[in-house]
Structure formats: structure tokens, C-alpha cells
Short mmCIF file of C-alpha atoms and ligand atoms in Angstrom, two decimals:
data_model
loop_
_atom_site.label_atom_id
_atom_site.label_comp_id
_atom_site.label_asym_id
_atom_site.label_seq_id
_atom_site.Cartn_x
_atom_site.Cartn_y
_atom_site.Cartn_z
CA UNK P 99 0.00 0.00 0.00
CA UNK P 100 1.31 3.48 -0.67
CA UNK P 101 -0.42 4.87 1.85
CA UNK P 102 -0.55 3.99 5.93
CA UNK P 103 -3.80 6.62 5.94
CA UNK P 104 -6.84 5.54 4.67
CA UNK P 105 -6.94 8.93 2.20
CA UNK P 106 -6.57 8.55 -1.84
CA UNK P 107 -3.57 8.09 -2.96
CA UNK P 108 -3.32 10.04 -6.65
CA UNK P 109 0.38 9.27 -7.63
CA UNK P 110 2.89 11.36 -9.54
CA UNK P 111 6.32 11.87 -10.66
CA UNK P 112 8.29 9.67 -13.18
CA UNK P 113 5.24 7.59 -14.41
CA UNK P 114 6.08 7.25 -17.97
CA UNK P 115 5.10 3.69 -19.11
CA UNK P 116 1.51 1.30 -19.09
CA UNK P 117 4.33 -0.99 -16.47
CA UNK P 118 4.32 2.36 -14.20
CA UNK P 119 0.76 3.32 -14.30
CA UNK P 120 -0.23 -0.40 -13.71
CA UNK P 121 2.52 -0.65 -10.67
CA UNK P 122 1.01 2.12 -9.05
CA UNK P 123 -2.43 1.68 -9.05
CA UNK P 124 -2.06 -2.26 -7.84
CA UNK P 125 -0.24 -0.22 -4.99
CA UNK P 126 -3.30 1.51 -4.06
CA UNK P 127 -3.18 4.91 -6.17
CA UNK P 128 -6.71 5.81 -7.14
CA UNK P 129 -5.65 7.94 -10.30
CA UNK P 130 -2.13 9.09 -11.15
CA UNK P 131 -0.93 11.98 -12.61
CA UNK P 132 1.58 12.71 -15.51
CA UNK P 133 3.06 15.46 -17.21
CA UNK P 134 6.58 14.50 -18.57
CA UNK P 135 4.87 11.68 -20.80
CA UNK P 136 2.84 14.34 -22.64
CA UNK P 137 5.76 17.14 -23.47
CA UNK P 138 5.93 15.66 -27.29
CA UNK P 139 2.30 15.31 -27.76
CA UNK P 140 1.33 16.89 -31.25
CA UNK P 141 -1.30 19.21 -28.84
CA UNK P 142 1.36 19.96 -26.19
CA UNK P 143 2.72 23.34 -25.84
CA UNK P 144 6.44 22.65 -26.42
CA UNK P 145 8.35 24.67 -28.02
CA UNK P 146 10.18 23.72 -31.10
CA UNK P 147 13.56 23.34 -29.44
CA UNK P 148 11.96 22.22 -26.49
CA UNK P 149 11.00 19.06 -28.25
CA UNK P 150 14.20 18.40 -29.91
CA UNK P 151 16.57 18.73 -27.13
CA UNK P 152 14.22 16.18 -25.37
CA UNK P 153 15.13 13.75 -28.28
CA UNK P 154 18.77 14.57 -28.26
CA UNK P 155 21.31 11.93 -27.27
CA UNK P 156 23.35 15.50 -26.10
CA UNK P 157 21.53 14.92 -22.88
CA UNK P 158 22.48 12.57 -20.03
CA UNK P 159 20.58 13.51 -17.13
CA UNK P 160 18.04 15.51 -15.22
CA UNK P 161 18.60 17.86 -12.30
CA UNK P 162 16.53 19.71 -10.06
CA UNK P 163 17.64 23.54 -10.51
CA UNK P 164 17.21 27.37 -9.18
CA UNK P 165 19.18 28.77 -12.06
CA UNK P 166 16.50 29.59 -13.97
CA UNK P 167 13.51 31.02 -12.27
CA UNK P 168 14.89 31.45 -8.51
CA UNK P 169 12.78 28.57 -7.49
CA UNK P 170 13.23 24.69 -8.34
CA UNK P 171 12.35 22.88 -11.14
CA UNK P 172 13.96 19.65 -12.70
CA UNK P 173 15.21 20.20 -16.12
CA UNK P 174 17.58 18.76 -18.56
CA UNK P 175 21.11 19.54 -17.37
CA UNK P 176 22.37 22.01 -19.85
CA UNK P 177 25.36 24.36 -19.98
CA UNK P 178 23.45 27.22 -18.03
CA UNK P 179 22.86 24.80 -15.11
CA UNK P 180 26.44 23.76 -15.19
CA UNK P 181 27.55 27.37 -15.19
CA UNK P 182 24.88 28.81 -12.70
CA UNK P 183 23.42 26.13 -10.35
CA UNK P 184 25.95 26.39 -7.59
CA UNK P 185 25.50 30.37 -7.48
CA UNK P 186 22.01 30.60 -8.21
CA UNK P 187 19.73 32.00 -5.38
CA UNK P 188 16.35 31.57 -4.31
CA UNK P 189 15.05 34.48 -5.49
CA UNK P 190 11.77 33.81 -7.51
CA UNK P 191 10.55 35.98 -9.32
CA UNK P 192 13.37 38.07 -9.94
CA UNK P 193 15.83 35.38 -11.23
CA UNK P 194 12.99 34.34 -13.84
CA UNK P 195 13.00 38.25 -14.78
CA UNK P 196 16.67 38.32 -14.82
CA UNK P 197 16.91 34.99 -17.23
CA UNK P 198 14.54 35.34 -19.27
CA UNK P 199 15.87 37.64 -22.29
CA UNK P 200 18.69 34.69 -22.40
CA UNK P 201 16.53 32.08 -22.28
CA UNK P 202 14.15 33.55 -25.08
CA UNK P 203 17.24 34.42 -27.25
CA UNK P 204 18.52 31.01 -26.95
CA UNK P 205 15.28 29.16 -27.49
CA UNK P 206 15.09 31.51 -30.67
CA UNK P 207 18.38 30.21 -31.80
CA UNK P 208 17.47 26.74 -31.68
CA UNK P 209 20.23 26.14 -28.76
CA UNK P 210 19.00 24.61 -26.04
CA UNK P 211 21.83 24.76 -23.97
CA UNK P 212 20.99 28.44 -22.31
CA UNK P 213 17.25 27.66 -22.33
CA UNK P 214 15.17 26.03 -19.67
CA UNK P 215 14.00 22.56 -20.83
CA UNK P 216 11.82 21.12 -18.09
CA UNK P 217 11.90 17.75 -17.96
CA UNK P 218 11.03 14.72 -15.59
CA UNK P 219 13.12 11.74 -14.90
CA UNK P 220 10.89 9.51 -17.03
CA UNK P 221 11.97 11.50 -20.40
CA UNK P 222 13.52 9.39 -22.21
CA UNK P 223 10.42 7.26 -22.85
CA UNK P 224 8.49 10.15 -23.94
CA UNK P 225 6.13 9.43 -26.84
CA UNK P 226 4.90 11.60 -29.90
CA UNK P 227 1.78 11.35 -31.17
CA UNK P 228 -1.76 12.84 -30.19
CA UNK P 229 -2.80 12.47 -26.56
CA UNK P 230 -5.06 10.17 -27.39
CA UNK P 231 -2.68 7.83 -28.80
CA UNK P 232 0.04 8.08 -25.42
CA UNK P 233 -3.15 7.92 -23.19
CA UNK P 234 -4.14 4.33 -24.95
CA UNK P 235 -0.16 3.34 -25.01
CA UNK P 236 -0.04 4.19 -21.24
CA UNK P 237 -3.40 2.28 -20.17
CA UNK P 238 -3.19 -0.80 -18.25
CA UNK P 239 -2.94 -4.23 -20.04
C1 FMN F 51 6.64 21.60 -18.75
C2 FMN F 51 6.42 21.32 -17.28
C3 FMN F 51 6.12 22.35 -16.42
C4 FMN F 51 5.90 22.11 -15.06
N1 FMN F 51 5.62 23.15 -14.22
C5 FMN F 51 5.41 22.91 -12.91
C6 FMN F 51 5.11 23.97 -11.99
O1 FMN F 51 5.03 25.14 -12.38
N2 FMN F 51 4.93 23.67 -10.68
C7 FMN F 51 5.01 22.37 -10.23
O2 FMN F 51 4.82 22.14 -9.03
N3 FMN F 51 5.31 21.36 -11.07
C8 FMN F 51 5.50 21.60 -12.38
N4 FMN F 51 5.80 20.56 -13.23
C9 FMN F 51 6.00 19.23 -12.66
C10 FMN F 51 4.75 18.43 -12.60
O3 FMN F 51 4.22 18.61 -11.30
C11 FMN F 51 5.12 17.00 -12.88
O4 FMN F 51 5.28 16.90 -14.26
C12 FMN F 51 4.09 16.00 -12.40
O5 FMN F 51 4.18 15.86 -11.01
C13 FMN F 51 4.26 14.62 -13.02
O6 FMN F 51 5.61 14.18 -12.98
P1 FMN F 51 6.28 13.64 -14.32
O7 FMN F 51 6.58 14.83 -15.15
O8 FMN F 51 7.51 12.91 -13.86
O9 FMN F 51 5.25 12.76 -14.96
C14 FMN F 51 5.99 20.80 -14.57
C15 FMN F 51 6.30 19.75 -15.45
C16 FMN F 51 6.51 19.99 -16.79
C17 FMN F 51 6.82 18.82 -17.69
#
């Protein structure tokens, strides 16, 4: 059981697979919740370089950062996090005022190493194709 409570569990972070969803809810979860699994979805909000640096072999990990907004979120670990994690403070909003002409002029070049690209652990096994087509491939068997 996931839970010692007797509340609904709703489960979330790294589900990316039907294995995952089906693991989670035999532990108890009453719905789960996913949001890396849907980032190449054809009605998903990426952005262009978004998208491709989440199909890049460039890309070894995720880390949770500050650099970017002054508050943590996990992203793909890019040269900006490498050059500005250790630094960065907690300083939301004014670090995502301070970044953000960067990070637009880099996503506008198509180089995703000076742009946020948020990301869960699961990304790797991210899927393109409508939602309704992940949503079936991600239903238990
Ligand atoms: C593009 C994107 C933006 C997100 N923004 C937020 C956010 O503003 N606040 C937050 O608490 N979580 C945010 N999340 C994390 C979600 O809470 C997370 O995706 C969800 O718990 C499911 O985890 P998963 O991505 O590993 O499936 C974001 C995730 C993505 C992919």
C-alpha cells in the first residue's frame, strides 16, 4: 500500500510507461498523474527546441535547478545549469526576470543549452503522437 492513511492516494512523478501506471495503481493509487509523458504530444505546448533537445542523445541527465527562475524545477542539465546552479539564489521571481531575455534568445536560436528545458526523470520514454494515442499506449494491459 502506498499509503498507511486511509486517504486517496493520486500518484505522480516519473510515471512514464503502461508498467508504471499499472505498478502504481495495484499499490493503491486511485488515479495518477503525468506530465513528462505528454511534453511531445502533437497538442502539447512545447516549443520547437523544447522538443528536440528532449530527443537529443546530447543529454544525459536531469537535475533539479534554481538557475532559472529562482525557485526549483527539474530540467535537462544544460550548460546554463552547469555554469549557474551552484551560485544561483532563491530568489523567484526576480531570477525568472533576470533569465529570461537569455533564455528567449537562446530558445530563438534553436540552442538549447541556455534555455530552460523542463523535464522529468521519465523523459527518455516520452512518446509523440496525439494524446489520445500516449493515453491508450499508457493504459493498463
Ligand atoms: C513543462 C512542465 C512544467 C511544469 N511546471 C510545474 C510547476 O510550475 N509547478 C510544479 O509544481 N510542477 C510543475 N511541473 C512538474 C509536474 O508537477 C510533474 O510533471 C508532475 O508531477 C508529473 O511528474 P512527471 O513529469 O515525472 O510525470 C511541470 C512539469 C513539466 C513537464
Amino acid at each position: 500500500m502506498l499509503a498507511a492513511v486511509d486517504v486517496p492516494v493520486v500518484a505522480a512523478g516519473g510515471l512514464v510507461s503502461a508498467g508504471d501506471v499499472a505498478g502504481v495503481l495495484a499499490a493503491g493509487a486511485v488515479a495518477v498523474q503525468l506530465g513528462t509523458a505528454f511534453l511531445l504530444a502533437d497538442e502539447a505546448g512545447s516549443s520547437p527546441v523544447h522538443r528536440a533537445a528532449l530527443q537529443s542523445p546530447e543529454f544525459t541527465e536531469t537535475v533539479v535547478t534554481r538557475a532559472f527562475s529562482g525557485r526549483y524545477a527539474r530540467g535537462l542539465r544544460n550548460r546554463f545549469i552547469v555554469e549557474h546552479d551552484a551560485q544561483a539564489p532563491l530568489g523567484y521571481p526576480e531570477i525568472h526576470y533576470l533569465t529570461s531575455p537569455v533564455r528567449k534568445a537562446s530558445a530563438a536560436a534553436g540552442d538549447p543549452q541556455a534555455t530552460n528545458v523542463w523535464a522529468g526523470t521519465g523523459w527518455r520514454q516520452a512518446r509523440t503522437g496525439t494524446v489520445a494515442e500516449i493515453m491508450t499506449g499508457l493504459a493498463p494491459v
